[in-house]
Short mmCIF file of C-alpha atoms in Angstrom, two decimals:
data_model
loop_
_atom_site.label_atom_id
_atom_site.label_comp_id
_atom_site.label_asym_id
_atom_site.label_seq_id
_atom_site.Cartn_x
_atom_site.Cartn_y
_atom_site.Cartn_z
CA MET P 1 -7.47 -95.28 -14.01
CA THR P 2 -3.77 -95.42 -14.24
CA LEU P 3 -1.68 -94.88 -10.38
CA ARG P 4 -0.41 -91.65 -12.09
CA GLN P 5 -3.56 -90.15 -12.86
CA ILE P 6 -4.82 -91.23 -9.25
CA SER P 7 -2.08 -89.65 -7.38
CA PHE P 8 -2.66 -86.36 -9.63
CA ARG P 9 -6.04 -86.40 -8.92
CA ARG P 10 -5.37 -86.39 -4.97
CA VAL P 11 -2.49 -83.92 -5.46
CA LEU P 12 -5.29 -81.54 -7.32
CA THR P 13 -7.88 -82.49 -4.53
CA GLN P 14 -5.88 -81.44 -1.52
CA GLY P 15 -5.37 -78.58 -3.12
CA LEU P 16 -8.68 -77.22 -3.52
CA ILE P 17 -9.37 -78.24 0.00
CA PHE P 18 -6.53 -76.38 1.10
CA LEU P 19 -7.94 -73.36 -1.09
CA ILE P 20 -10.62 -72.88 0.54
CA ILE P 21 -9.51 -73.85 3.93
CA ILE P 22 -7.45 -70.16 3.46
CA LEU P 23 -10.55 -68.19 1.70
CA LEU P 24 -12.43 -69.00 4.17
CA SER P 25 -9.77 -68.68 7.10
CA GLY P 26 -9.56 -64.63 8.53
CA CYS P 27 -6.28 -64.08 7.03
CA ASP P 28 -6.71 -61.63 4.46
CA SER P 29 -3.22 -61.35 3.45
CA GLU P 30 -2.92 -64.78 2.63
CA ARG P 31 -6.13 -65.19 1.04
CA ASN P 32 -5.97 -62.12 -1.44
CA ARG P 33 -2.25 -63.32 -2.59
CA LEU P 34 -3.74 -66.52 -3.37
CA ILE P 35 -6.85 -64.80 -5.06
CA MET P 36 -4.54 -62.66 -7.18
CA GLY P 37 -2.42 -66.12 -8.06
CA LEU P 38 -5.19 -67.92 -9.65
CA PHE P 39 -5.88 -64.91 -12.05
CA GLN P 40 -2.17 -64.35 -12.71
CA THR P 41 -0.95 -65.65 -16.05
CA GLU P 42 2.38 -68.14 -16.31
CA THR P 43 4.04 -65.08 -18.25
CA PRO P 44 3.82 -62.00 -16.82
CA ILE P 45 2.22 -59.06 -18.92
CA PRO P 46 5.36 -56.18 -19.20
CA PRO P 47 3.97 -53.05 -17.73
CA THR P 48 3.04 -50.15 -20.82
CA PRO P 49 6.24 -47.91 -21.12
CA THR P 50 5.49 -44.48 -20.21
CA ALA P 51 7.14 -41.71 -22.03
CA PRO P 52 9.81 -40.10 -20.01
CA GLN P 53 9.02 -36.76 -18.43
CA ALA P 54 11.10 -34.31 -18.51
CA SER P 55 12.73 -33.64 -15.22
CA THR P 56 11.32 -30.04 -13.58
CA PRO P 57 13.63 -27.99 -12.03
CA SER P 58 13.71 -27.75 -8.47
CA PRO P 59 12.60 -23.92 -7.32
CA THR P 60 15.07 -21.44 -6.51
CA PRO P 61 14.95 -20.65 -2.55
CA GLU P 62 14.01 -16.68 -1.95
CA SER P 63 16.48 -14.23 -0.22
CA VAL P 64 15.42 -13.95 3.42
CA PRO P 65 16.93 -12.04 6.37
CA THR P 66 19.50 -13.69 8.04
CA PRO P 67 17.53 -15.24 11.45
CA SER P 68 20.78 -14.68 13.43
CA ALA P 69 20.51 -10.72 12.72
CA ILE P 70 16.73 -10.60 12.82
CA ILE P 71 16.91 -12.63 16.65
CA SER P 72 19.71 -10.01 17.36
CA PHE P 73 18.24 -6.80 16.86
CA GLY P 74 14.96 -8.50 18.84
CA ILE P 75 17.20 -9.25 21.68
CA SER P 76 18.54 -5.95 21.43
CA ASP P 77 15.42 -3.82 21.20
CA HIS P 78 14.07 -5.62 24.38
CA ASP P 79 17.03 -4.58 26.38
CA TYR P 80 16.47 -1.12 25.05
CA LEU P 81 13.12 -0.97 25.91
CA SER P 82 13.44 -2.53 29.23
CA GLY P 83 16.37 -0.07 30.08
CA ASP P 84 19.12 -2.41 30.02
CA TYR P 85 21.41 0.11 28.05
CA GLU P 86 24.46 -1.71 28.75
CA SER P 87 23.15 -5.04 26.85
CA ALA P 88 21.72 -3.51 24.42
CA GLU P 89 24.58 -0.90 23.55
CA ARG P 90 26.92 -3.66 23.36
CA ARG P 91 24.81 -6.35 20.97
CA TYR P 92 23.96 -2.76 18.63
CA SER P 93 27.68 -2.45 18.64
CA ALA P 94 28.03 -6.06 17.62
CA ILE P 95 25.56 -5.99 15.24
CA LEU P 96 27.13 -3.26 13.62
CA ARG P 97 30.41 -5.08 13.49
CA ASP P 98 29.46 -8.21 12.22
CA ASN P 99 27.15 -6.18 9.42
CA ALA P 100 28.85 -2.92 8.17
CA ALA P 101 28.64 -4.21 4.97
CA SER P 102 24.86 -4.32 4.62
CA GLU P 103 23.42 -0.74 4.62
CA ILE P 104 20.06 -1.44 6.03
CA GLU P 105 21.18 -3.60 9.27
CA ALA P 106 24.19 -1.44 9.59
CA ALA P 107 21.63 1.83 9.60
CA LYS P 108 19.61 -0.29 12.06
CA ALA P 109 22.13 -0.82 14.61
CA LYS P 110 23.01 2.57 14.43
CA LEU P 111 19.48 3.92 15.36
CA GLY P 112 19.50 1.72 17.94
CA LEU P 113 22.74 3.37 19.09
CA ALA P 114 21.51 6.51 18.97
CA ARG P 115 18.40 5.99 21.12
CA ILE P 116 20.46 4.55 23.76
CA GLU P 117 22.28 7.65 23.55
CA ASN P 118 19.70 9.51 23.78
CA ALA P 119 17.99 7.93 26.29
CA ARG P 120 21.29 8.72 28.37
CA GLY P 121 21.26 11.92 28.16
CA GLN P 122 24.14 11.83 25.56
CA ASP P 123 22.09 14.24 23.58
CA GLU P 124 25.34 15.84 21.35
CA ALA P 125 26.50 12.23 20.45
CA CYS P 126 23.17 10.87 19.35
CA GLN P 127 22.94 13.93 17.13
CA ASN P 128 26.08 13.59 15.23
CA ARG P 129 25.60 9.76 15.43
CA LEU P 130 22.18 10.20 13.43
CA ILE P 131 23.65 12.85 11.46
CA ASP P 132 26.15 10.59 10.11
CA ALA P 133 23.77 7.71 9.51
CA LEU P 134 21.19 10.00 7.63
CA ASN P 135 24.95 10.30 5.31
CA GLU P 136 24.77 6.87 5.01
CA THR P 137 21.17 5.30 4.28
CA ASN P 138 18.68 6.17 1.38
CA ASP P 139 16.14 3.54 2.68
CA PRO P 140 13.11 5.57 3.66
CA GLU P 141 11.53 4.09 6.46
CA ILE P 142 14.87 4.07 8.32
CA ARG P 143 15.36 7.54 7.87
CA ALA P 144 11.97 8.36 9.02
CA LEU P 145 12.43 7.01 11.69
CA MET P 146 15.93 8.50 12.05
CA TRP P 147 14.64 12.15 11.80
CA TYR P 148 11.84 11.68 14.65
CA GLU P 149 14.60 10.39 16.93
CA MET P 150 16.66 13.36 15.78
CA ALA P 151 13.72 15.46 16.99
CA GLU P 152 14.08 13.94 19.99
CA CYS P 153 17.09 14.97 20.71
CA LEU P 154 17.01 18.15 19.74
CA ALA P 155 14.01 18.43 22.05
CA ASP P 156 16.41 18.04 24.89
CA LEU P 157 19.18 20.20 23.74
CA ASN P 158 16.28 23.08 23.09
CA LEU P 159 16.96 23.36 19.45
CA PRO P 160 12.88 24.36 18.62
CA GLN P 161 13.99 25.32 15.31
CA GLU P 162 15.59 22.52 14.13
CA GLU P 163 12.98 20.08 16.04
CA ILE P 164 10.92 21.83 13.68
CA ASN P 165 12.92 20.86 10.55
CA ALA P 166 13.23 17.07 11.76
CA LEU P 167 9.84 16.91 12.23
CA THR P 168 9.12 17.62 8.85
CA GLU P 169 11.36 15.66 7.41
CA TYR P 170 9.30 12.91 9.32
CA LEU P 171 6.53 14.11 7.77
CA LYS P 172 7.50 13.96 4.15
CA LEU P 173 8.62 10.66 4.53
CA ARG P 174 5.73 9.63 6.29
CA PRO P 175 2.65 11.55 5.22
CA GLU P 176 0.19 9.00 6.55
CA SER P 177 1.29 8.30 10.08
CA ALA P 178 -1.11 7.51 12.95
CA LEU P 179 1.26 10.04 14.55
CA SER P 180 0.26 12.80 11.87
CA THR P 181 -2.02 15.10 13.92
CA GLU P 182 0.14 14.60 16.97
CA ILE P 183 3.40 15.74 15.20
CA GLN P 184 2.05 18.55 13.49
CA THR P 185 0.30 19.66 16.68
CA ARG P 186 4.09 19.86 18.22
CA ILE P 187 5.07 21.56 15.04
CA GLY P 188 2.68 24.32 16.01
CA ASP P 189 3.61 24.25 19.50
CA LEU P 190 7.23 24.81 18.74
CA PHE P 191 5.97 27.92 16.39
CA PHE P 192 4.32 29.13 19.25
CA GLU P 193 7.86 28.61 21.59
CA ILE P 194 9.85 30.78 19.25
CA GLN P 195 6.92 33.09 18.80
CA ASP P 196 5.69 32.62 15.49
CA TYR P 197 2.19 33.01 16.14
CA ALA P 198 0.70 33.14 12.78
CA THR P 199 2.31 29.77 11.75
CA ALA P 200 1.21 28.05 15.16
CA MET P 201 -2.79 29.48 14.55
CA ARG P 202 -2.50 28.07 11.17
CA ILE P 203 -1.37 25.05 11.83
CA TYR P 204 -3.70 24.84 14.73
CA SER P 205 -6.80 25.75 12.98
CA GLY P 206 -6.00 23.93 9.88
CA LEU P 207 -5.92 20.89 11.98
CA ALA P 208 -9.12 21.82 14.33
CA GLU P 209 -10.94 21.71 11.50
CA MET P 210 -9.99 18.16 10.12
CA THR P 211 -10.61 16.31 13.45
CA ASP P 212 -12.96 15.28 16.07
CA PHE P 213 -14.55 17.66 18.57
CA VAL P 214 -12.88 16.82 21.33
CA ALA P 215 -9.24 17.24 19.40
CA GLY P 216 -10.72 20.05 17.65
CA PHE P 217 -11.66 21.37 21.13
CA GLU P 218 -7.98 21.06 22.24
CA LEU P 219 -6.99 23.15 19.36
CA TRP P 220 -9.08 25.67 19.16
CA MET P 221 -8.12 26.25 22.63
CA LYS P 222 -4.31 26.43 21.08
CA VAL P 223 -5.90 29.37 18.65
CA ALA P 224 -7.45 31.30 21.72
CA ASP P 225 -4.05 31.04 23.21
CA THR P 226 -2.50 32.35 20.35
CA PHE P 227 -4.60 35.37 19.67
CA PHE P 228 -4.47 36.41 23.73
CA ILE P 229 -0.73 36.54 24.01
CA GLN P 230 -1.00 39.11 20.99
CA GLY P 231 -3.21 40.98 22.71
CA ASP P 232 -6.47 40.20 20.75
CA TYR P 233 -8.44 39.55 23.30
CA SER P 234 -12.07 39.37 21.25
CA ASN P 235 -11.20 36.81 18.69
CA ALA P 236 -9.26 34.87 21.84
CA LEU P 237 -13.35 34.94 23.63
CA LEU P 238 -15.16 33.71 20.22
#
């Protein structure tokens, strides 16, 4: 055996011993790297070419309300409900100024200002503001709220017929409102107030037939009061 062969065998033996030591040790990363090297060819296999994928266009972001406007209305409404009318008025006015081009935002800000005027007893100012606002928006939800607030202003102004009209407009826009029975009863009371007893009785009796016993009892009592005030005592006692 030649010296070259002996040297080669010694190197090979040392390499096998080193490999065994690594494989038996706890060095997982080194062991894996060695094992992968044993099965890797000298010439790397090129990856299989894949067809180019068509680029997917990114989705168009949906249009959402401006966060600043939502937050501003939330703070303004909180100030109004907590009785801080000065702060609420200042915030609603700022919203109206900054969103004058937006019909919805401007209408909501005007409604907020009208509520403040109503709370302060400035009923004529409230009425005039709502009249202008109603002429400037077609949104049914906001118009319904405006008509309801208008009724509140008109009640303070002691204008029962106009209040009836405002409440009727509200019910046209929100026929399924949870306040429907309450508002119709209020309309009946207003007809009673202006001495249109026939209409008041028709509203009371119609509602009484559609409500539960407790609410119906109160409405039948209103029917009885209507008979009584007209001098029809026999029907009032039925």
